[in-house]
């Protein structure tokens, strides 16, 4: 079972513009989807690097 946690943060306008650009580029509909996408992408990157060093 997954636990849901709500996080609220204040972001600078420049960061928000970058988020909007990424959302538009990848066709992502909302910020929650974007965060999931970025976490998954980074996780894969880290996993690949770790596995590459072990093998």
Coordinates of N, CA and C in Angstrom, one line a residue:
X1 N 0.9 -1.2 0.0 CA 0.0 0.0 0.0 C 0.9 1.2 0.0
X2 N 0.6 2.2 -0.9 CA 1.4 3.4 -0.9 C 0.8 4.5 -0.1
X3 N 1.6 5.3 0.6 CA 1.2 6.4 1.4 C 1.3 7.6 0.6
X4 N 0.3 8.5 0.7 CA 0.3 9.7 -0.1 C 0.7 10.9 0.9
X5 N 1.6 11.7 0.4 CA 2.1 12.8 1.2 C 1.9 14.0 0.3
X6 N 1.4 15.1 0.9 CA 1.3 16.3 0.1 C 2.4 17.3 0.5
X7 N 3.1 17.8 -0.6 CA 4.2 18.7 -0.4 C 3.9 20.0 -1.1
X8 N 4.0 21.1 -0.3 CA 3.8 22.4 -0.9 C 5.1 23.2 -0.8
X9 N 5.5 23.8 -2.0 CA 6.8 24.6 -2.0 C 6.5 25.9 -2.8
X10 N 7.3 26.8 -2.5 CA 7.3 28.1 -3.2 C 8.4 28.0 -4.2
X11 N 8.2 28.4 -5.5 CA 9.2 28.3 -6.5 C 9.3 29.7 -7.2
X12 N 10.6 30.0 -7.6 CA 10.9 31.2 -8.2 C 10.3 31.1 -9.7
X13 N 10.0 32.3 -10.2 CA 9.4 32.4 -11.5 C 10.2 31.7 -12.6
X14 N 11.5 31.8 -12.5 CA 12.4 31.2 -13.5 C 12.3 29.7 -13.5
X15 N 12.2 29.1 -12.3 CA 12.0 27.7 -12.2 C 10.7 27.2 -12.7
X16 N 9.7 28.0 -12.5 CA 8.3 27.7 -13.0 C 8.3 27.7 -14.5
X17 N 9.0 28.6 -15.1 CA 9.1 28.7 -16.6 C 9.8 27.5 -17.1
X18 N 10.9 27.0 -16.4 CA 11.6 25.8 -16.9 C 10.7 24.6 -16.8
X19 N 9.9 24.5 -15.7 CA 9.0 23.4 -15.5 C 7.9 23.4 -16.7
X20 N 7.4 24.5 -17.0 CA 6.4 24.6 -18.1 C 7.0 24.2 -19.4
X21 N 8.3 24.6 -19.6 CA 9.0 24.2 -20.9 C 9.1 22.7 -20.9
X22 N 9.5 22.1 -19.9 CA 9.7 20.6 -19.8 C 8.3 19.9 -20.0
X23 N 7.3 20.4 -19.4 CA 6.0 19.9 -19.5 C 5.5 19.9 -21.0
X24 N 5.7 21.1 -21.6 CA 5.3 21.2 -23.0 C 6.2 20.3 -23.9
X25 N 7.4 20.2 -23.7 CA 8.4 19.5 -24.5 C 8.0 18.0 -24.5
X26 N 7.7 17.4 -23.3 CA 7.4 16.0 -23.2 C 5.9 15.7 -23.3
X27 N 5.1 16.8 -23.4 CA 3.6 16.6 -23.5 C 3.0 16.1 -22.2
X28 N 3.6 16.6 -21.1 CA 3.1 16.2 -19.8 C 2.0 17.2 -19.3
X29 N 0.9 16.7 -18.8 CA -0.3 17.5 -18.5 C -0.2 18.3 -17.3
X30 N 0.4 17.7 -16.2 CA 0.3 18.5 -14.9 C 1.7 18.3 -14.2
X31 N 1.8 19.1 -13.1 CA 3.1 19.1 -12.4 C 3.3 17.8 -11.7
X32 N 2.3 17.2 -11.2 CA 2.5 15.9 -10.5 C 3.1 14.9 -11.4
X33 N 2.5 14.8 -12.6 CA 3.0 13.9 -13.7 C 4.5 14.2 -14.0
X34 N 4.8 15.5 -14.0 CA 6.2 15.9 -14.3 C 7.1 15.5 -13.3
X35 N 6.7 15.6 -12.0 CA 7.6 15.2 -10.9 C 7.8 13.7 -11.0
X36 N 6.8 12.9 -11.2 CA 6.9 11.5 -11.3 C 7.9 11.1 -12.5
X37 N 7.7 11.8 -13.6 CA 8.6 11.6 -14.8 C 10.0 11.9 -14.4
X38 N 10.3 13.0 -13.8 CA 11.7 13.4 -13.5 C 12.3 12.4 -12.5
X39 N 11.5 12.0 -11.5 CA 12.1 11.1 -10.5 C 12.4 9.7 -11.2
X40 N 11.5 9.2 -12.0 CA 11.7 8.0 -12.7 C 12.9 8.1 -13.6
X41 N 13.0 9.2 -14.3 CA 14.1 9.4 -15.2 C 15.4 9.3 -14.5
X42 N 15.5 10.1 -13.4 CA 16.7 10.1 -12.6 C 17.0 8.8 -11.9
X43 N 16.0 8.1 -11.5 CA 16.2 6.8 -10.9 C 16.8 5.8 -11.9
X44 N 16.3 5.8 -13.1 CA 16.9 5.0 -14.2 C 18.3 5.3 -14.4
X45 N 18.6 6.6 -14.5 CA 20.0 7.1 -14.7 C 20.9 6.6 -13.6
X46 N 20.5 6.7 -12.4 CA 21.3 6.3 -11.2 C 21.5 4.8 -11.3
X47 N 20.4 4.1 -11.5 CA 20.5 2.6 -11.5 C 21.4 2.1 -12.7
X48 N 21.3 2.8 -13.8 CA 22.2 2.4 -14.9 C 23.7 2.6 -14.5
X49 N 24.0 3.8 -13.9 CA 25.3 4.1 -13.5 C 25.8 3.1 -12.4
X50 N 25.0 2.7 -11.5 CA 25.4 1.8 -10.5 C 25.6 0.4 -11.1
X51 N 24.7 -0.1 -11.9 CA 24.9 -1.4 -12.5 C 26.1 -1.4 -13.5
X52 N 26.3 -0.3 -14.1 CA 27.5 -0.3 -15.0 C 28.8 -0.4 -14.3
X53 N 28.9 0.2 -13.1 CA 30.1 0.1 -12.3 C 30.3 -1.2 -11.6
X54 N 29.2 -1.9 -11.3 CA 29.3 -3.2 -10.6 C 29.7 -4.3 -11.6
X55 N 29.2 -4.2 -12.8 CA 29.4 -5.3 -13.8 C 30.8 -5.1 -14.4

